[in-house]
mmCIF file of C-alpha atoms and ligand atoms in Angstrom:
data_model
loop_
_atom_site.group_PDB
_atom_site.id
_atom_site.type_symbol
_atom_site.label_atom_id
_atom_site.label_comp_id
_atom_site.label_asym_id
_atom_site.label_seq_id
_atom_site.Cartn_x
_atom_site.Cartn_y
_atom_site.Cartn_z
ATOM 1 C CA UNK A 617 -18.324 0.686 16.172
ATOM 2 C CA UNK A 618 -17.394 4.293 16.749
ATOM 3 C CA UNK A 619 -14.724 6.054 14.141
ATOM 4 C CA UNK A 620 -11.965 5.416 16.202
ATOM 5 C CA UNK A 621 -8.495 4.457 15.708
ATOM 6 C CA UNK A 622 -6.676 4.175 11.971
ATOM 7 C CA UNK A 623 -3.445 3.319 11.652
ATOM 8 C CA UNK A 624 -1.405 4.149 8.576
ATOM 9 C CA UNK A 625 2.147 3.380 7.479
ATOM 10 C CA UNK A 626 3.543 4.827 4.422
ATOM 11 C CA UNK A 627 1.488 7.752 5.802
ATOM 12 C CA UNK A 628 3.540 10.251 4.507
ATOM 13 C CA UNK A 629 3.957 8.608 0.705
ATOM 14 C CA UNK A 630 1.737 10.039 -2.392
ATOM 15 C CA UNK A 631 -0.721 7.174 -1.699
ATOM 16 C CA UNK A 632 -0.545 6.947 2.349
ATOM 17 C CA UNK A 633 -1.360 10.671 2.384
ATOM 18 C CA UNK A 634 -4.078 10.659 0.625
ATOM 19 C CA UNK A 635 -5.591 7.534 2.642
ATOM 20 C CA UNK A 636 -4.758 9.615 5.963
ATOM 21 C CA UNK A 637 -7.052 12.357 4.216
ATOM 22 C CA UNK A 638 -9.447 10.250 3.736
ATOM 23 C CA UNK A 639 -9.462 8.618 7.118
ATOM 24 C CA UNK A 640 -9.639 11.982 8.966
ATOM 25 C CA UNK A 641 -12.547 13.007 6.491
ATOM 26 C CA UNK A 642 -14.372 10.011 7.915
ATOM 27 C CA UNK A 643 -13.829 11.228 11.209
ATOM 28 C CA UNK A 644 -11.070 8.526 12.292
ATOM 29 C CA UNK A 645 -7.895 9.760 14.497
ATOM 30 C CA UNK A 646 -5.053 8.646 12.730
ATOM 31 C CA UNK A 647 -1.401 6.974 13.979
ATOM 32 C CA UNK A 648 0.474 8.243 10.648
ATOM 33 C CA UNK A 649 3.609 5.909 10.533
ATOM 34 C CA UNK A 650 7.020 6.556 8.210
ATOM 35 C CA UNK A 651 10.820 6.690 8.836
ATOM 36 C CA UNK A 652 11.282 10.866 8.606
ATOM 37 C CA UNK A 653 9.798 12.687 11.890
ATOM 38 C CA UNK A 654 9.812 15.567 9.680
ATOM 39 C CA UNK A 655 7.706 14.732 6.923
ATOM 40 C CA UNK A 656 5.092 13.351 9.241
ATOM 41 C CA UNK A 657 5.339 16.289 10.979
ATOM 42 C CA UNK A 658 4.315 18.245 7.557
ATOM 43 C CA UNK A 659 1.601 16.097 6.791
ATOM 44 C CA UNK A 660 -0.064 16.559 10.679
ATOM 45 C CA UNK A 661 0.506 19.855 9.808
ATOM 46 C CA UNK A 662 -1.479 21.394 13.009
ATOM 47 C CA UNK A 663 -4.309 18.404 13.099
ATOM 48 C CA UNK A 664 -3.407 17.064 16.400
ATOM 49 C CA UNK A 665 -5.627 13.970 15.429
ATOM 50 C CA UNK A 666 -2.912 12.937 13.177
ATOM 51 C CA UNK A 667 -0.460 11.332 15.439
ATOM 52 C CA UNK A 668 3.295 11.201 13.822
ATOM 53 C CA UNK A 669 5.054 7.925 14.578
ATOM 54 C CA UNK A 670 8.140 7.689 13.691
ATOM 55 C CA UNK A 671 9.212 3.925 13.150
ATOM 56 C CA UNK A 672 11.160 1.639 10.467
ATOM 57 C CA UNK A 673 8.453 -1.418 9.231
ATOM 58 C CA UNK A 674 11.704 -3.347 8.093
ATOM 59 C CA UNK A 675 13.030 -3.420 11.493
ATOM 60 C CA UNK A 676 11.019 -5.617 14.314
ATOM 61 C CA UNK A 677 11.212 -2.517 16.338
ATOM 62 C CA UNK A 678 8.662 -0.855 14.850
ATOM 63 C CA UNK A 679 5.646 -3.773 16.426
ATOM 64 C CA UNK A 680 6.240 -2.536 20.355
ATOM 65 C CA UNK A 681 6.644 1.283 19.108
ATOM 66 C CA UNK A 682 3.399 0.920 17.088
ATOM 67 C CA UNK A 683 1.785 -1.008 19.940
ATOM 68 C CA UNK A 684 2.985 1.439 22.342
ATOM 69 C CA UNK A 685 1.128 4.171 20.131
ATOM 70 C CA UNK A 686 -2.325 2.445 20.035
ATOM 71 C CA UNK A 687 -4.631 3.731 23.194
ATOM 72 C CA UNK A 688 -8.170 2.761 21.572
ATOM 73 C CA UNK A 689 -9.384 -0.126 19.367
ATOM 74 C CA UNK A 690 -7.604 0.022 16.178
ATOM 75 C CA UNK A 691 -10.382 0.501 12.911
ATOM 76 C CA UNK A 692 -8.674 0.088 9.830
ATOM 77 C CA UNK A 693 -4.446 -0.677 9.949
ATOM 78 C CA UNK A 694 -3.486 0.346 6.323
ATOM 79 C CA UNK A 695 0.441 -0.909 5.340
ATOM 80 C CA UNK A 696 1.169 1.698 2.272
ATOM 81 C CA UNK A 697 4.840 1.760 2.767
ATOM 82 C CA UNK A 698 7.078 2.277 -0.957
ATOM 83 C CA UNK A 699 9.094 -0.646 -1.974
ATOM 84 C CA UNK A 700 12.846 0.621 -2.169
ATOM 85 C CA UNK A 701 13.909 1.125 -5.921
ATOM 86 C CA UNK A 702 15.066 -2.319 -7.180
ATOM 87 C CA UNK A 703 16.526 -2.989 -10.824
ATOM 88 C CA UNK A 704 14.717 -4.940 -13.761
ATOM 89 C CA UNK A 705 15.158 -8.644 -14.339
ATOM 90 C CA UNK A 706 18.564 -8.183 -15.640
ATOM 91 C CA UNK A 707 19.992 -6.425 -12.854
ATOM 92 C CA UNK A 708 17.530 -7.416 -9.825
ATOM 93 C CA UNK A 709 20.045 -7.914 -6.702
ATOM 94 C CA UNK A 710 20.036 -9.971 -3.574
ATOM 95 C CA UNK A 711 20.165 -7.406 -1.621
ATOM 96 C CA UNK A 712 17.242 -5.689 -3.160
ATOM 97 C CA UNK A 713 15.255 -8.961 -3.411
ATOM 98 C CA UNK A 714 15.845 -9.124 0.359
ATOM 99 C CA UNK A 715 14.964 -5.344 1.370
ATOM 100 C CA UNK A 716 11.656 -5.146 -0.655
ATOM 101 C CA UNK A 717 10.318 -8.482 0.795
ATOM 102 C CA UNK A 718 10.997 -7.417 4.326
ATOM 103 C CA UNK A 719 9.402 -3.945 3.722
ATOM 104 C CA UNK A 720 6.288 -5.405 2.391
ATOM 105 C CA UNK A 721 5.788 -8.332 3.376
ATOM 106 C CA UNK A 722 7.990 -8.531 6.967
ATOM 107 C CA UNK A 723 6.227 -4.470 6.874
ATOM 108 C CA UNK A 724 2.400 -6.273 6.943
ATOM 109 C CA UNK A 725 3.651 -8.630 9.641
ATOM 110 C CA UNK A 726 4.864 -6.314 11.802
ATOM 111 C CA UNK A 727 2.203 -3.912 11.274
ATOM 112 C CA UNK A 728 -0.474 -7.000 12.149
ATOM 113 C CA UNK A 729 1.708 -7.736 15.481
ATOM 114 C CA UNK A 730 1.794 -3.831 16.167
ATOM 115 C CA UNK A 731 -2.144 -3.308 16.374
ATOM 116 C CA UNK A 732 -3.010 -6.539 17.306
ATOM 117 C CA UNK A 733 -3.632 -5.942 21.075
ATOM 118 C CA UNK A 734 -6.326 -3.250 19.858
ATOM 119 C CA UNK A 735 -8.090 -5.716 16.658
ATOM 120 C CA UNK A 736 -12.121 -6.267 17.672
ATOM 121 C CA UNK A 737 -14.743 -7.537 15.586
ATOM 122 C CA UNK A 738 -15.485 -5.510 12.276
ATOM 123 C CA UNK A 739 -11.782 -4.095 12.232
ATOM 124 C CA UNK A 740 -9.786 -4.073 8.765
ATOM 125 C CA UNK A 741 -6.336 -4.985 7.943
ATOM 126 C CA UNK A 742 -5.109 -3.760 4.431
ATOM 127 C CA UNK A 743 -2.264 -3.786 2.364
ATOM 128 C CA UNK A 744 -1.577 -2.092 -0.928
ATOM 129 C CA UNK A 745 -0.320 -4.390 -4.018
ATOM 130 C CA UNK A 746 -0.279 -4.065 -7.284
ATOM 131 C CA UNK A 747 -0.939 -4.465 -10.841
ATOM 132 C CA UNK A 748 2.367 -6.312 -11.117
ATOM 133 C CA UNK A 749 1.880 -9.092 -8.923
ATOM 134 C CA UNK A 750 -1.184 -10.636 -10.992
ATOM 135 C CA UNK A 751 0.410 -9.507 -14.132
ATOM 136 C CA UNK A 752 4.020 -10.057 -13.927
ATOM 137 C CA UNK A 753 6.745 -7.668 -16.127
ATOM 138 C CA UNK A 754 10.198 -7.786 -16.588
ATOM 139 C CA UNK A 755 10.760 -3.923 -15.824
ATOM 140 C CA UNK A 756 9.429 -4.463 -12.540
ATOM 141 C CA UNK A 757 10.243 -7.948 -10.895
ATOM 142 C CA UNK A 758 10.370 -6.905 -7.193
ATOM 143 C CA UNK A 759 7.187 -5.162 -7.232
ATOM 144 C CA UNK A 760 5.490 -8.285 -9.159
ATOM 145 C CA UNK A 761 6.929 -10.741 -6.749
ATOM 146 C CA UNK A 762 6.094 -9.204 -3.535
ATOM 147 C CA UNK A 763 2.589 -7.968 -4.644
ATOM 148 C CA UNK A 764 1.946 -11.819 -5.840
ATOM 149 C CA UNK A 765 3.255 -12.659 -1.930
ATOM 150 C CA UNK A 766 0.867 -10.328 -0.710
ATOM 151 C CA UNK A 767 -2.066 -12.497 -2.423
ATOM 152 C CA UNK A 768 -0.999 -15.758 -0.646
ATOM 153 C CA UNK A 769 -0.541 -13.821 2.430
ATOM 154 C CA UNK A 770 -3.994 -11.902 3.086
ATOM 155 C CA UNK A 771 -5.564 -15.265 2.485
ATOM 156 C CA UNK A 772 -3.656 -16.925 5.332
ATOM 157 C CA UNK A 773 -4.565 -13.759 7.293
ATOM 158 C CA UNK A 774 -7.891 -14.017 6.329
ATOM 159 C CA UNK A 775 -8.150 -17.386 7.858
ATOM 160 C CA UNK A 776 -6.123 -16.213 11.341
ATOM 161 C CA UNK A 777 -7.821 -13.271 11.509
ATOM 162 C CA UNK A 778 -11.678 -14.168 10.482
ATOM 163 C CA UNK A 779 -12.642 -16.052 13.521
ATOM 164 C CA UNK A 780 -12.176 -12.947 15.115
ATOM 165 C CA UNK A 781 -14.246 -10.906 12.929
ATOM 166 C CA UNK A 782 -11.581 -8.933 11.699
ATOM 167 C CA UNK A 783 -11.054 -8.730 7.763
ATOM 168 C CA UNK A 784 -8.363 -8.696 5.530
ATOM 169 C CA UNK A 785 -8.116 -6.952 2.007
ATOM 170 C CA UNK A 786 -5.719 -6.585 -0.559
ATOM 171 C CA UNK A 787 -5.847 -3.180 -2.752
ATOM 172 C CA UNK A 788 -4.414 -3.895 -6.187
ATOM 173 C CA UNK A 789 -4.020 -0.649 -8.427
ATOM 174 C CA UNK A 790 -2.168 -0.280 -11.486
ATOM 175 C CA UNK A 791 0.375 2.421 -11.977
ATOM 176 C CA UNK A 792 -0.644 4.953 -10.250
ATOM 177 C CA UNK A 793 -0.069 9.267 -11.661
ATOM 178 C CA UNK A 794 2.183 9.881 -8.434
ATOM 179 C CA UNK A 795 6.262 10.710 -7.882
ATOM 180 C CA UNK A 796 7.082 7.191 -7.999
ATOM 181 C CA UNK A 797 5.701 6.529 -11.095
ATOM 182 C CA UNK A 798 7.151 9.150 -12.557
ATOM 183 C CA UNK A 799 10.549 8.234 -11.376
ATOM 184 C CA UNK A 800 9.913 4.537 -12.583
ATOM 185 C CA UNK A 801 9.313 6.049 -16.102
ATOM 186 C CA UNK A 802 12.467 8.103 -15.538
ATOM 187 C CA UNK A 803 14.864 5.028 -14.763
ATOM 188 C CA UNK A 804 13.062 2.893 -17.515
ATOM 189 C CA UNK A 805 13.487 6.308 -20.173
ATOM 190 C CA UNK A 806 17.546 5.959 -19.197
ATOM 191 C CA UNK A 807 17.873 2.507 -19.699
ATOM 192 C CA UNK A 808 16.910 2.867 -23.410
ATOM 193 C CA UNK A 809 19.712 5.518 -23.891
ATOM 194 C CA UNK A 810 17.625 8.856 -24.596
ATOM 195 C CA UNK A 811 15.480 6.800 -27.600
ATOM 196 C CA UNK A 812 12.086 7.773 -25.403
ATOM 197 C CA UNK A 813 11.620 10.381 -22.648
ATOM 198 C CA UNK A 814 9.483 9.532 -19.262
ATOM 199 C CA UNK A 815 6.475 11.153 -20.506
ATOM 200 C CA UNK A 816 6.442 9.034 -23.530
ATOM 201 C CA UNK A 817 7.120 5.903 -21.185
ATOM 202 C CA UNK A 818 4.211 7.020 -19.235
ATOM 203 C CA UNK A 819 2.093 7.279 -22.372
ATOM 204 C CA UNK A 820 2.838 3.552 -22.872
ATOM 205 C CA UNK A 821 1.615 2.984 -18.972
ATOM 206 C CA UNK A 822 -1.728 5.070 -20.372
ATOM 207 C CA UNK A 823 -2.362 3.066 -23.299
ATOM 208 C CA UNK A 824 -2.434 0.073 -21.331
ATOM 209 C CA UNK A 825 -5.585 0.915 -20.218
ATOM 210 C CA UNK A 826 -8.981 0.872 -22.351
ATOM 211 C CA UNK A 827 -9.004 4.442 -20.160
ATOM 212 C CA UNK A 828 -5.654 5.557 -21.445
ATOM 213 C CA UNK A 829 -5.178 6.630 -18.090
ATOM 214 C CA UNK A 830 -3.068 5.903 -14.743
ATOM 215 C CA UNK A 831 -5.070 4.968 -11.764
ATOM 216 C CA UNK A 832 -5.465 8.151 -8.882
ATOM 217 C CA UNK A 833 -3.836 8.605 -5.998
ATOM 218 C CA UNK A 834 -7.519 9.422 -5.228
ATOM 219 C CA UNK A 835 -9.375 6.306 -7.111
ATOM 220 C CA UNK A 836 -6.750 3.843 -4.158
ATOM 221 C CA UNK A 837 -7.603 6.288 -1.182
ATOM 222 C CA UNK A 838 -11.435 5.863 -2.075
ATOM 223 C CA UNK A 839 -11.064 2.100 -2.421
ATOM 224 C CA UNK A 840 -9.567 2.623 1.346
ATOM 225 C CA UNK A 841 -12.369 4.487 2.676
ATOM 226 C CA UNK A 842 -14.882 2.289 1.182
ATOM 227 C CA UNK A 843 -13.567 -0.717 3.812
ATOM 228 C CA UNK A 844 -14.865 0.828 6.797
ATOM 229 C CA UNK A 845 -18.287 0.292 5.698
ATOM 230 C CA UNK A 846 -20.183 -2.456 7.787
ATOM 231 C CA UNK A 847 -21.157 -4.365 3.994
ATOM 232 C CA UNK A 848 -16.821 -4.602 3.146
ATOM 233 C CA UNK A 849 -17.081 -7.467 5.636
ATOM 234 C CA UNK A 850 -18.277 -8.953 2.651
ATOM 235 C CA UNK A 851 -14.499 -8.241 0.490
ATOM 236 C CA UNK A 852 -12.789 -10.305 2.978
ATOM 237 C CA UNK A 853 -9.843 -12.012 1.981
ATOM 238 C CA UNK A 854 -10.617 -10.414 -2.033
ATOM 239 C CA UNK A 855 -8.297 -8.343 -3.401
ATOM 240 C CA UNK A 856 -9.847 -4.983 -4.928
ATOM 241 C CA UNK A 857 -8.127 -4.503 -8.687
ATOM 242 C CA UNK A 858 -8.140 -0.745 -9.356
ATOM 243 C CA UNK A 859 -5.956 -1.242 -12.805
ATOM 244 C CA UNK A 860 -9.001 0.551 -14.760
ATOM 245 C CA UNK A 861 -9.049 -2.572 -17.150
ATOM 246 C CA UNK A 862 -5.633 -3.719 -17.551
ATOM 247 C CA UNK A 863 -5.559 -7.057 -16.993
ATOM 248 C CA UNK A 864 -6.531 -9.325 -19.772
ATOM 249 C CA UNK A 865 -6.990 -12.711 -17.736
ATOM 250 C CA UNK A 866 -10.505 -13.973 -16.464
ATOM 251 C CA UNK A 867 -10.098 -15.400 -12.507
HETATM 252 N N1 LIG B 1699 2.760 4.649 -6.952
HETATM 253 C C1 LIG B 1699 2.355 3.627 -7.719
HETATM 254 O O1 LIG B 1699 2.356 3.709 -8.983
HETATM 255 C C2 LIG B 1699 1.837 2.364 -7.108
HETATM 256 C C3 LIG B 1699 1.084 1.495 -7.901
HETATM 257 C C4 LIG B 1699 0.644 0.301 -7.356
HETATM 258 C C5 LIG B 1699 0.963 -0.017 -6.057
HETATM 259 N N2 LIG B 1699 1.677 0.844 -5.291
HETATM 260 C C6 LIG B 1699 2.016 0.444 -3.919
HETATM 261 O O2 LIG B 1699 1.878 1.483 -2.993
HETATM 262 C C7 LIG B 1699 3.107 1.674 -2.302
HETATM 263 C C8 LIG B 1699 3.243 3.143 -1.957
HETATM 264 O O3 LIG B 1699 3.340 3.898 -3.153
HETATM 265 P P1 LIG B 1699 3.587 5.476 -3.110
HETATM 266 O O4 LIG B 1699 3.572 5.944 -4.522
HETATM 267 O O5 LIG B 1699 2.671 6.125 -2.126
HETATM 268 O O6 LIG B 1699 5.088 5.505 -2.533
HETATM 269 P P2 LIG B 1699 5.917 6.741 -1.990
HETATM 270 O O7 LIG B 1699 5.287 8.050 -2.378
HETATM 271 O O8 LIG B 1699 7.330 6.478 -2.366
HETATM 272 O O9 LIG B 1699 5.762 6.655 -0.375
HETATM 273 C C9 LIG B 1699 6.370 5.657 0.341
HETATM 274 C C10 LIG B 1699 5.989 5.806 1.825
HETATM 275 O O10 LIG B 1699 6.478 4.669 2.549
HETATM 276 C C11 LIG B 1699 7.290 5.136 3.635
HETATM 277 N N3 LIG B 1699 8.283 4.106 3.891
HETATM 278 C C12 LIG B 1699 9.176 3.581 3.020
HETATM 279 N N4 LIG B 1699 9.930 2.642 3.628
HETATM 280 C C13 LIG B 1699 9.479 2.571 4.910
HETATM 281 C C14 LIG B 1699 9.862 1.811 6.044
HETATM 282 N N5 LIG B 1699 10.873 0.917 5.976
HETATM 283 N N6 LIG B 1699 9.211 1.969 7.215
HETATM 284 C C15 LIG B 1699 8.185 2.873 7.294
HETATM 285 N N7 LIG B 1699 7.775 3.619 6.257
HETATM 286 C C16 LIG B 1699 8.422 3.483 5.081
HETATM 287 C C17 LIG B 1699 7.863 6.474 3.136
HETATM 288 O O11 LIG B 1699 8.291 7.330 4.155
HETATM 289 P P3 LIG B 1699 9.833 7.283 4.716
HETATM 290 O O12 LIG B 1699 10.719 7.206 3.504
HETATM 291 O O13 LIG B 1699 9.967 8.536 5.528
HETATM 292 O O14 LIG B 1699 9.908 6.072 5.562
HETATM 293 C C18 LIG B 1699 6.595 7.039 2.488
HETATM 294 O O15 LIG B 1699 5.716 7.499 3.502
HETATM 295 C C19 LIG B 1699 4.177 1.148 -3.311
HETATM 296 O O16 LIG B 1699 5.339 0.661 -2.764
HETATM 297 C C20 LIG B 1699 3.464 0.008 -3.946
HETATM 298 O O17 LIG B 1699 3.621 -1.132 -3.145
HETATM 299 C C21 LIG B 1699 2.113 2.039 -5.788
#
């Protein structure tokens, strides 16, 4: 298989840029997908083998304007979108609960309906979890829930899509040093009245790690990369932790 096609969504987020990065290094032309024309326009930047799409993944719009995009067989279709902020357990709302699981989840499925004209053997599908959704926290019960959907859902796409020789893979980092962390530290820093700042609540994300550190914006694009090798056939349907030791359960 030649470089060929990536498509990203979420492209122009502190994670999906640095995926698109990574893509282009390896040579792929990339469909960079996100709601604001004119930050994909700052992330193309010039590189005319990034191709801004503009398109919302919680609208079914998005699958004919992705599919329209597509004009070569589709290598790796990465779904990187940001959930919407959402409150803690306490204050979690309907409408929130109902927003994040379309993004993500209804945001995969439209994605997967989007390329699908343009899948061929040894293509990837991959969507970015988290942390959360294998170990579940109060402070963050939207992300948890939809990232533990996302586990049940890549295996059922791992048994529609493996026939075809396509794969499926779910990237599971831990809090990751970016703008949204920093603005989940923020929110969590106000909610206990001025007792801790958000640099102190991200030193408590550190120390949950034998590393004492936040995964990389970096370490997740890597783990990206790493999928278009021919031998990642062999992580299909696995989800790739990159929570630098966080989780304490075996399995
Ligand atoms: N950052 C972390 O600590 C962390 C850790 C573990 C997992 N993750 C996962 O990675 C995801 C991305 O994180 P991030 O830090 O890169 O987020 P981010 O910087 O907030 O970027 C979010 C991206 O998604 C796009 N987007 C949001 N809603 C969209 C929609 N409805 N349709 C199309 N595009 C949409 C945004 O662009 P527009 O607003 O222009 O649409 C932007 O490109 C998170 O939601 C989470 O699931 C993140």
């Amino acid at each position: 298989m030649t470089a060929g096609l990536g498509v990203v969504v979420g492209a122009t987020g502190a994670l999906g840029s640095a995926i698109v990065a990574r893509l282009r290094s390896a040579g792929l032309r990339v469909i960079a997908v996100a709601r604001s024309a004119d930050a994909l326009a700052a992330l193309a930047d010039g590189d005319e083998q990034i191709v801004p799409l503009a398109a919302d993944l919680q609208s079914d719009g998005a699958i004919d304007t992705i599919a329209a995009a597509c004009d070569a067989p589709v290598r790796i279709a990465v779904q990187a979108a940001g959930l919407p902020g959402s409150g803690t357990i306490d204050t979690l709302t309907g409408d929130e609960l109902e927003a994040g699981m379309n993004g993500k989840i209804g945001g995969l499925l439209r994605l997967i309906r989007g390329v699908q004209d343009h899948l061929e053997p040894g293509s990837r599908l991959v969507v970015l979890g988290g942390h959360y959704g294998f170990e579940p926290t109060p402070n963050a019960p939207l992300a948890g829930m939809t990232n533990a959907a996302l586990g049940n859902l890549v295996r059922s796409l791992s048994d529609r899509y493996g026939p075809d020789g396509v794969t499926v893979h779910l990237i599971a980092p831990g809090p990751v040093e970016s703008p949204r962390m920093t603005a989940i530290a923020q929110r969590i820093a106000d909610r206990r009245g001025g007792e801790t700042t958000a640099d102190q609540v991200l030193d408590e994300y550190r120390a949950g790690s034998p590393l004492g550190r936040l995964t990389t914006v970096d370490e997740v694009a890597w783990a990206v990369e790493l999928l278009l090798a021919p031998e990642a056939s062999g992580l299909h349907g696995a989800t790739l932790s990159l929570d630098l030791g966080r989780r304490r359960g075996i399995g």
